[in-house]
PDB file of C-alpha atoms in Angstrom:
ATOM      1  CA  MET A 535       9.828  52.148  45.406  1.00  0.00           C
ATOM      2  CA  GLU A 536      13.066  51.228  42.933  1.00  0.00           C
ATOM      3  CA  LYS A 537      14.860  52.722  46.431  1.00  0.00           C
ATOM      4  CA  THR A 538      12.921  50.817  48.541  1.00  0.00           C
ATOM      5  CA  LYS A 539      14.671  48.069  50.647  1.00  0.00           C
ATOM      6  CA  VAL A 540      13.289  44.261  51.402  1.00  0.00           C
ATOM      7  CA  PRO A 541      15.152  41.516  53.024  1.00  0.00           C
ATOM      8  CA  VAL A 542      16.399  39.161  50.992  1.00  0.00           C
ATOM      9  CA  GLY A 543      18.502  36.758  53.053  1.00  0.00           C
ATOM     10  CA  ILE A 544      19.961  36.151  56.654  1.00  0.00           C
ATOM     11  CA  ARG A 545      23.501  35.165  57.810  1.00  0.00           C
ATOM     12  CA  SER A 546      25.282  34.510  60.932  1.00  0.00           C
ATOM     13  CA  ALA A 547      26.964  38.138  62.052  1.00  0.00           C
ATOM     14  CA  ASP A 548      30.118  37.619  64.146  1.00  0.00           C
ATOM     15  CA  THR A 549      30.273  40.123  67.130  1.00  0.00           C
ATOM     16  CA  GLY A 550      33.925  39.479  67.661  1.00  0.00           C
ATOM     17  CA  MET A 551      33.273  38.092  70.969  1.00  0.00           C
ATOM     18  CA  GLY A 552      33.232  33.985  69.768  1.00  0.00           C
ATOM     19  CA  ILE A 553      29.172  35.337  69.306  1.00  0.00           C
ATOM     20  CA  LYS A 554      27.532  35.179  65.912  1.00  0.00           C
ATOM     21  CA  PHE A 555      23.761  36.908  65.353  1.00  0.00           C
ATOM     22  CA  PRO A 556      21.642  36.059  62.678  1.00  0.00           C
ATOM     23  CA  HIS A 557      21.782  39.152  60.076  1.00  0.00           C
ATOM     24  CA  ILE A 558      19.247  39.904  57.993  1.00  0.00           C
ATOM     25  CA  GLU A 559      20.582  41.044  54.437  1.00  0.00           C
ATOM     26  CA  HIS A 560      18.266  43.739  52.622  1.00  0.00           C
ATOM     27  CA  ALA A 561      18.483  44.417  48.528  1.00  0.00           C
ATOM     28  CA  THR A 562      16.122  47.457  47.164  1.00  0.00           C
ATOM     29  CA  VAL A 563      13.543  46.664  44.353  1.00  0.00           C
ATOM     30  CA  GLY A 564      16.019  48.039  41.838  1.00  0.00           C
ATOM     31  CA  GLU A 565      18.762  46.015  42.641  1.00  0.00           C
ATOM     32  CA  ILE A 566      16.810  42.790  42.569  1.00  0.00           C
ATOM     33  CA  ALA A 567      14.936  43.684  39.361  1.00  0.00           C
ATOM     34  CA  LYS A 568      18.471  44.003  37.902  1.00  0.00           C
ATOM     35  CA  ASN A 569      19.515  40.511  38.883  1.00  0.00           C
ATOM     36  CA  PHE A 570      15.938  39.291  37.932  1.00  0.00           C
ATOM     37  CA  ALA A 571      16.617  41.064  34.462  1.00  0.00           C
ATOM     38  CA  ARG A 572      19.940  39.074  34.660  1.00  0.00           C
ATOM     39  CA  VAL A 573      19.584  35.767  35.721  1.00  0.00           C
ATOM     40  CA  ARG A 574      16.601  35.622  32.669  1.00  0.00           C
ATOM     41  CA  ALA A 575      19.427  36.447  30.482  1.00  0.00           C
ATOM     42  CA  THR A 576      21.310  34.208  30.485  1.00  0.00           C
ATOM     43  CA  ALA A 577      18.686  31.419  30.905  1.00  0.00           C
ATOM     44  CA  LYS A 578      17.745  32.318  27.803  1.00  0.00           C
ATOM     45  CA  GLU A 579      21.469  32.850  26.234  1.00  0.00           C
ATOM     46  CA  ASP A 580      21.495  28.656  27.707  1.00  0.00           C
ATOM     47  CA  ALA A 581      18.726  28.038  26.170  1.00  0.00           C
ATOM     48  CA  TYR A 582      20.178  29.030  22.405  1.00  0.00           C
ATOM     49  CA  GLN A 583      23.565  27.927  23.040  1.00  0.00           C
ATOM     50  CA  LEU A 584      22.173  24.135  24.540  1.00  0.00           C
ATOM     51  CA  ALA A 585      19.583  24.209  21.126  1.00  0.00           C
ATOM     52  CA  LYS A 586      23.234  24.679  18.783  1.00  0.00           C
ATOM     53  CA  GLY A 587      24.375  22.313  20.926  1.00  0.00           C
ATOM     54  CA  ASN A 588      27.735  23.917  22.559  1.00  0.00           C
ATOM     55  CA  GLY A 589      26.262  24.333  25.958  1.00  0.00           C
ATOM     56  CA  GLY A 590      24.960  26.359  28.066  1.00  0.00           C
ATOM     57  CA  SER A 591      27.135  29.849  29.983  1.00  0.00           C
ATOM     58  CA  GLY A 592      26.769  27.836  33.093  1.00  0.00           C
ATOM     59  CA  VAL A 593      29.825  25.545  31.147  1.00  0.00           C
ATOM     60  CA  LYS A 594      32.272  27.386  32.801  1.00  0.00           C
ATOM     61  CA  GLY A 595      36.423  26.129  34.354  1.00  0.00           C
ATOM     62  CA  THR A 596      36.624  23.812  31.179  1.00  0.00           C
ATOM     63  CA  GLY A 597      39.538  25.392  30.068  1.00  0.00           C
ATOM     64  CA  ASN A 598      38.341  26.741  26.585  1.00  0.00           C
ATOM     65  CA  ARG A 599      39.226  30.244  27.436  1.00  0.00           C
ATOM     66  CA  GLU A 600      38.419  30.690  24.252  1.00  0.00           C
ATOM     67  CA  ALA A 601      34.850  30.260  24.549  1.00  0.00           C
ATOM     68  CA  GLU A 602      34.566  32.562  26.838  1.00  0.00           C
ATOM     69  CA  VAL A 603      35.715  35.478  25.684  1.00  0.00           C
ATOM     70  CA  PRO A 604      33.276  37.116  23.068  1.00  0.00           C
ATOM     71  CA  PRO A 605      33.512  37.101  19.267  1.00  0.00           C
ATOM     72  CA  ALA A 606      33.693  40.225  19.230  1.00  0.00           C
ATOM     73  CA  PHE A 607      37.275  40.772  21.241  1.00  0.00           C
ATOM     74  CA  ARG A 608      38.839  37.178  19.822  1.00  0.00           C
ATOM     75  CA  GLN A 609      39.835  39.591  17.159  1.00  0.00           C
ATOM     76  CA  THR A 610      43.262  41.099  17.750  1.00  0.00           C
ATOM     77  CA  ASP A 611      44.566  41.459  14.651  1.00  0.00           C
ATOM     78  CA  PHE A 612      43.138  43.676  11.718  1.00  0.00           C
ATOM     79  CA  ALA A 613      43.321  45.686   8.345  1.00  0.00           C
ATOM     80  CA  SER A 614      41.685  48.703   9.817  1.00  0.00           C
ATOM     81  CA  SER A 615      44.037  50.977  12.178  1.00  0.00           C
ATOM     82  CA  TYR A 616      43.299  51.823  15.533  1.00  0.00           C
ATOM     83  CA  GLU A 617      42.396  55.517  14.685  1.00  0.00           C
ATOM     84  CA  ALA A 618      40.066  54.798  12.376  1.00  0.00           C
ATOM     85  CA  ARG A 619      38.350  52.229  14.418  1.00  0.00           C
ATOM     86  CA  LEU A 620      38.115  54.760  17.566  1.00  0.00           C
ATOM     87  CA  ASN A 621      36.392  57.421  15.005  1.00  0.00           C
ATOM     88  CA  GLN A 622      34.070  55.326  14.844  1.00  0.00           C
ATOM     89  CA  THR A 623      32.488  54.577  18.696  1.00  0.00           C
ATOM     90  CA  PRO A 624      30.743  57.712  20.105  1.00  0.00           C
ATOM     91  CA  ALA A 625      32.627  60.338  20.813  1.00  0.00           C
ATOM     92  CA  LEU A 626      32.731  62.880  23.833  1.00  0.00           C
ATOM     93  CA  GLU A 627      29.445  65.025  22.163  1.00  0.00           C
ATOM     94  CA  ASN A 628      27.531  62.392  21.390  1.00  0.00           C
ATOM     95  CA  PRO A 629      24.145  63.085  23.192  1.00  0.00           C
ATOM     96  CA  LYS A 630      22.723  60.147  24.085  1.00  0.00           C
ATOM     97  CA  VAL A 631      25.877  57.716  25.056  1.00  0.00           C
ATOM     98  CA  GLU A 632      29.205  58.308  26.818  1.00  0.00           C
ATOM     99  CA  PHE A 633      32.172  56.195  27.740  1.00  0.00           C
ATOM    100  CA  GLU A 634      32.808  54.955  31.740  1.00  0.00           C
ATOM    101  CA  GLY A 635      36.140  55.464  31.341  1.00  0.00           C
ATOM    102  CA  ILE A 636      38.893  55.174  27.725  1.00  0.00           C
ATOM    103  CA  ARG A 637      37.107  56.218  24.663  1.00  0.00           C
ATOM    104  CA  GLY A 638      36.708  52.958  23.113  1.00  0.00           C
ATOM    105  CA  GLU A 639      38.199  50.853  25.787  1.00  0.00           C
ATOM    106  CA  SER A 640      35.831  50.785  28.682  1.00  0.00           C
ATOM    107  CA  LYS A 641      31.542  50.853  28.991  1.00  0.00           C
ATOM    108  CA  CYS A 642      30.167  52.794  26.673  1.00  0.00           C
ATOM    109  CA  ILE A 643      26.511  53.859  29.029  1.00  0.00           C
ATOM    110  CA  LEU A 644      23.672  56.170  28.670  1.00  0.00           C
ATOM    111  CA  LYS A 645      23.976  60.008  29.229  1.00  0.00           C
ATOM    112  CA  PRO A 646      21.559  61.192  31.437  1.00  0.00           C
ATOM    113  CA  PRO A 647      18.084  61.285  30.916  1.00  0.00           C
ATOM    114  CA  PRO A 648      18.244  57.892  29.170  1.00  0.00           C
ATOM    115  CA  ASP A 649      17.092  57.271  25.968  1.00  0.00           C
ATOM    116  CA  ARG A 650      13.868  55.226  26.601  1.00  0.00           C
ATOM    117  CA  GLN A 651      14.373  52.794  23.820  1.00  0.00           C
ATOM    118  CA  LEU A 652      18.271  52.247  24.359  1.00  0.00           C
ATOM    119  CA  LYS A 653      17.362  51.815  28.207  1.00  0.00           C
ATOM    120  CA  GLN A 654      14.726  48.911  28.121  1.00  0.00           C
ATOM    121  CA  ILE A 655      16.617  46.933  25.578  1.00  0.00           C
ATOM    122  CA  LEU A 656      19.371  47.447  28.142  1.00  0.00           C
ATOM    123  CA  ASP A 657      17.232  46.468  31.282  1.00  0.00           C
ATOM    124  CA  GLU A 658      16.132  43.370  29.331  1.00  0.00           C
ATOM    125  CA  VAL A 659      19.645  41.741  29.333  1.00  0.00           C
ATOM    126  CA  GLY A 660      20.552  43.199  32.471  1.00  0.00           C
ATOM    127  CA  ILE A 661      23.353  45.646  31.649  1.00  0.00           C
ATOM    128  CA  GLU A 662      24.272  49.256  31.704  1.00  0.00           C
ATOM    129  CA  GLY A 663      26.007  49.375  28.994  1.00  0.00           C
ATOM    130  CA  ILE A 664      27.814  48.401  25.815  1.00  0.00           C
ATOM    131  CA  GLN A 665      31.655  47.085  26.463  1.00  0.00           C
ATOM    132  CA  TYR A 666      33.998  47.994  23.705  1.00  0.00           C
ATOM    133  CA  LYS A 667      37.838  46.624  23.182  1.00  0.00           C
ATOM    134  CA  ASN A 668      40.278  47.487  20.581  1.00  0.00           C
ATOM    135  CA  ALA A 669      37.471  50.264  19.613  1.00  0.00           C
ATOM    136  CA  VAL A 670      35.579  47.321  19.025  1.00  0.00           C
ATOM    137  CA  PRO A 671      31.836  46.757  20.638  1.00  0.00           C
ATOM    138  CA  ASP A 672      30.444  43.354  22.194  1.00  0.00           C
ATOM    139  CA  PHE A 673      26.707  43.643  21.285  1.00  0.00           C
ATOM    140  CA  SER A 674      26.417  39.981  22.335  1.00  0.00           C
ATOM    141  CA  PRO A 675      24.620  40.428  25.224  1.00  0.00           C
ATOM    142  CA  THR A 676      21.776  41.826  23.102  1.00  0.00           C
ATOM    143  CA  ALA A 677      21.755  39.473  20.014  1.00  0.00           C
ATOM    144  CA  LYS A 678      19.262  37.299  19.110  1.00  0.00           C
ATOM    145  CA  ALA A 679      21.039  35.126  17.311  1.00  0.00           C
ATOM    146  CA  GLN A 680      24.477  34.497  15.890  1.00  0.00           C
ATOM    147  CA  VAL A 681      25.703  32.744  12.751  1.00  0.00           C
ATOM    148  CA  GLU A 682      28.379  32.568  10.735  1.00  0.00           C
ATOM    149  CA  ILE A 683      28.527  33.181   6.561  1.00  0.00           C
ATOM    150  CA  ASN A 684      30.975  31.973   4.157  1.00  0.00           C
ATOM    151  CA  TYR A 685      31.569  35.046   2.426  1.00  0.00           C
ATOM    152  CA  MET A 686      30.699  38.471   3.598  1.00  0.00           C
ATOM    153  CA  LEU A 687      31.304  41.097   1.479  1.00  0.00           C
ATOM    154  CA  GLY A 688      32.753  44.951   1.546  1.00  0.00           C
ATOM    155  CA  GLY A 689      32.537  47.722  -0.282  1.00  0.00           C
ATOM    156  CA  LYS A 690      31.676  51.561  -0.567  1.00  0.00           C
ATOM    157  CA  GLY A 691      28.685  53.945  -1.729  1.00  0.00           C
ATOM    158  CA  THR A 692      26.369  52.322  -3.388  1.00  0.00           C
ATOM    159  CA  TYR A 693      28.316  48.534  -3.529  1.00  0.00           C
ATOM    160  CA  GLY A 694      28.130  48.939   0.365  1.00  0.00           C
ATOM    161  CA  GLY A 695      24.850  48.926   0.645  1.00  0.00           C
ATOM    162  CA  LYS A 696      24.761  45.817  -2.170  1.00  0.00           C
ATOM    163  CA  ALA A 697      27.185  43.966  -0.315  1.00  0.00           C
ATOM    164  CA  ARG A 698      25.436  44.104   3.067  1.00  0.00           C
ATOM    165  CA  ARG A 699      22.528  42.988   1.262  1.00  0.00           C
ATOM    166  CA  ALA A 700      23.685  40.204   0.290  1.00  0.00           C
ATOM    167  CA  ASN A 701      26.221  39.765   3.863  1.00  0.00           C
ATOM    168  CA  PHE A 702      21.611  39.936   5.369  1.00  0.00           C
ATOM    169  CA  VAL A 703      21.163  37.306   2.864  1.00  0.00           C
ATOM    170  CA  GLN A 704      23.305  35.193   4.023  1.00  0.00           C
ATOM    171  CA  SER A 705      22.661  35.452   7.141  1.00  0.00           C
ATOM    172  CA  ASP A 706      19.185  34.784   7.468  1.00  0.00           C
ATOM    173  CA  GLN A 707      19.036  31.899   5.288  1.00  0.00           C
ATOM    174  CA  LYS A 708      21.931  30.746   7.979  1.00  0.00           C
ATOM    175  CA  LEU A 709      19.926  31.391  11.361  1.00  0.00           C
ATOM    176  CA  ALA A 710      16.521  30.010   8.833  1.00  0.00           C
ATOM    177  CA  ASP A 711      18.853  26.435   8.833  1.00  0.00           C
ATOM    178  CA  GLN A 712      19.707  26.728  12.429  1.00  0.00           C
ATOM    179  CA  ILE A 713      16.026  26.692  13.577  1.00  0.00           C
ATOM    180  CA  ASN A 714      14.835  24.100  11.055  1.00  0.00           C
ATOM    181  CA  GLY A 715      17.091  22.079  12.800  1.00  0.00           C
ATOM    182  CA  SER A 716      16.576  23.151  16.206  1.00  0.00           C
ATOM    183  CA  PRO A 717      12.767  22.837  18.024  1.00  0.00           C
ATOM    184  CA  GLU A 718      14.003  24.273  20.874  1.00  0.00           C
ATOM    185  CA  LEU A 719      15.278  27.144  19.141  1.00  0.00           C
ATOM    186  CA  ALA A 720      12.361  27.542  17.063  1.00  0.00           C
ATOM    187  CA  SER A 721      10.378  27.919  19.860  1.00  0.00           C
ATOM    188  CA  GLN A 722      12.191  30.939  21.196  1.00  0.00           C
ATOM    189  CA  PHE A 723      11.988  32.842  18.179  1.00  0.00           C
ATOM    190  CA  GLY A 724       7.832  32.015  18.147  1.00  0.00           C
ATOM    191  CA  MET A 725       8.706  29.417  14.894  1.00  0.00           C
ATOM    192  CA  GLU A 726       8.121  26.201  13.892  1.00  0.00           C
ATOM    193  CA  SER A 727      11.109  24.286  12.627  1.00  0.00           C
ATOM    194  CA  GLY A 728      11.527  22.784   9.518  1.00  0.00           C
ATOM    195  CA  LYS A 729       9.594  25.058   7.398  1.00  0.00           C
ATOM    196  CA  ILE A 730      11.642  28.268   8.137  1.00  0.00           C
ATOM    197  CA  SER A 731      12.845  30.333   4.842  1.00  0.00           C
ATOM    198  CA  ALA A 732      15.221  33.210   4.665  1.00  0.00           C
ATOM    199  CA  ARG A 733      12.083  35.307   3.881  1.00  0.00           C
ATOM    200  CA  ASP A 734      11.020  34.659   7.038  1.00  0.00           C
ATOM    201  CA  ILE A 735      13.918  35.581   9.052  1.00  0.00           C
ATOM    202  CA  LYS A 736      14.089  38.686   6.965  1.00  0.00           C
ATOM    203  CA  LYS A 737      10.097  39.404   7.801  1.00  0.00           C
ATOM    204  CA  TYR A 738      11.016  38.378  11.768  1.00  0.00           C
ATOM    205  CA  ARG A 739      13.827  41.084  12.184  1.00  0.00           C
ATOM    206  CA  GLU A 740      12.466  43.496  10.229  1.00  0.00           C
ATOM    207  CA  LYS A 741       9.269  43.418  12.285  1.00  0.00           C
ATOM    208  CA  ASN A 742      11.089  43.410  15.646  1.00  0.00           C
ATOM    209  CA  LYS A 743      13.313  45.902  14.573  1.00  0.00           C
ATOM    210  CA  LEU A 744      16.308  43.638  14.510  1.00  0.00           C
ATOM    211  CA  THR A 745      19.346  43.662  12.116  1.00  0.00           C
ATOM    212  CA  TRP A 746      22.841  42.144  11.131  1.00  0.00           C
ATOM    213  CA  HIS A 747      25.663  43.509  12.838  1.00  0.00           C
ATOM    214  CA  GLU A 748      28.908  42.115  10.344  1.00  0.00           C
ATOM    215  CA  LEU A 749      32.059  41.583  13.086  1.00  0.00           C
ATOM    216  CA  ASN A 750      35.706  42.276  12.489  1.00  0.00           C
ATOM    217  CA  ASP A 751      36.495  38.993  11.988  1.00  0.00           C
ATOM    218  CA  VAL A 752      34.338  38.837   8.534  1.00  0.00           C
ATOM    219  CA  LYS A 753      32.863  36.122   9.535  1.00  0.00           C
ATOM    220  CA  THR A 754      30.697  36.528  12.015  1.00  0.00           C
ATOM    221  CA  MET A 755      27.155  38.001  11.694  1.00  0.00           C
ATOM    222  CA  GLN A 756      25.223  38.847  15.069  1.00  0.00           C
ATOM    223  CA  LEU A 757      21.106  39.601  15.435  1.00  0.00           C
ATOM    224  CA  VAL A 758      20.610  42.477  17.414  1.00  0.00           C
ATOM    225  CA  PRO A 759      18.348  45.076  17.936  1.00  0.00           C
ATOM    226  CA  THR A 760      18.871  47.735  15.511  1.00  0.00           C
ATOM    227  CA  LYS A 761      18.684  51.034  17.912  1.00  0.00           C
ATOM    228  CA  ILE A 762      21.912  49.523  19.412  1.00  0.00           C
ATOM    229  CA  ASN A 763      23.910  48.508  15.822  1.00  0.00           C
ATOM    230  CA  SER A 764      23.346  52.584  15.476  1.00  0.00           C
ATOM    231  CA  GLU A 765      23.694  54.372  18.395  1.00  0.00           C
ATOM    232  CA  PHE A 766      26.864  52.407  19.764  1.00  0.00           C
ATOM    233  CA  GLY A 767      29.545  53.773  16.288  1.00  0.00           C
ATOM    234  CA  HIS A 768      31.516  51.187  15.418  1.00  0.00           C
ATOM    235  CA  PHE A 769      33.814  50.231  11.999  1.00  0.00           C
ATOM    236  CA  GLY A 770      31.941  46.724  11.589  1.00  0.00           C
ATOM    237  CA  GLY A 771      33.330  43.604   8.986  1.00  0.00           C
ATOM    238  CA  VAL A 772      32.517  45.785   5.676  1.00  0.00           C
ATOM    239  CA  GLY A 773      34.682  48.122   7.213  1.00  0.00           C
ATOM    240  CA  GLU A 774      37.766  45.113   7.622  1.00  0.00           C
ATOM    241  CA  ILE A 775      36.838  44.341   4.008  1.00  0.00           C
ATOM    242  CA  ASN A 776      37.136  47.815   2.851  1.00  0.00           C
ATOM    243  CA  ALA A 777      40.353  48.211   4.647  1.00  0.00           C
ATOM    244  CA  GLY A 778      42.473  45.145   2.912  1.00  0.00           C
ATOM    245  CA  ALA A 779      41.399  42.320   5.224  1.00  0.00           C
ATOM    246  CA  PHE A 780      40.701  40.156   1.929  1.00  0.00           C
ATOM    247  CA  LYS A 781      44.115  41.449   0.480  1.00  0.00           C
ATOM    248  CA  PRO A 782      47.225  39.807   0.056  1.00  0.00           C
ATOM    249  CA  GLY A 783      48.558  39.393   3.364  1.00  0.00           C
ATOM    250  CA  GLY A 784      45.105  40.658   5.535  1.00  0.00           C
ATOM    251  CA  PHE A 785      44.248  38.791   8.508  1.00  0.00           C
ATOM    252  CA  ALA A 786      41.198  36.534   6.166  1.00  0.00           C
ATOM    253  CA  ASN A 787      43.778  35.186   3.900  1.00  0.00           C
ATOM    254  CA  LYS A 788      46.057  33.588   7.138  1.00  0.00           C
TER     255      LYS A 788
END
């Protein structure tokens, strides 16, 4: 069914002799479905950005190139070494995902047969995989929300777990504040603005199998599918803090 071709438009075809004939363009059902998913994902992102007052994805060509770069790829200064970040990306022997090109510098896609849950998540937003750059992944296409927190914490072992819980609490509160100030955003989450607490956000993400992803800039948090966060390996913000992001001379103190 996915390979079945159907007509999608008509254009003029030049024969080279000054005569033009109508030409019917075709596309497969699978291609149409992917394009629809991509448009739907863009529309959803537009609604989210408009709710925050940032404009939508259609606001291009304004000269603000930074706005077009995913938050994950705006980071050019790291406390971690490239090798340390690369070692956390999916390896060649990973049973579920693999890089199309250079490890850590290309799109990471699903290995056949594709993991059903991962494929469903990626298909819903119209992408084939997760793009990496500087051994850092961009989860933005799958993100349900994005916030900035004031005090991202780091730590290892038991302290690492406590740090992440503290980061999550801050993020839950930030998102609750966003939703409370935007009826449009609240409707996307199936909530009513003005009455949302951090605990409500915690319940929502746990019910919907979402988690907070700490970006390497040690301030940005993205609400992404837990499956994406776990299967597409990365170093992350906690790792950057542990590597010295907030120490004297660290990029977070500049």
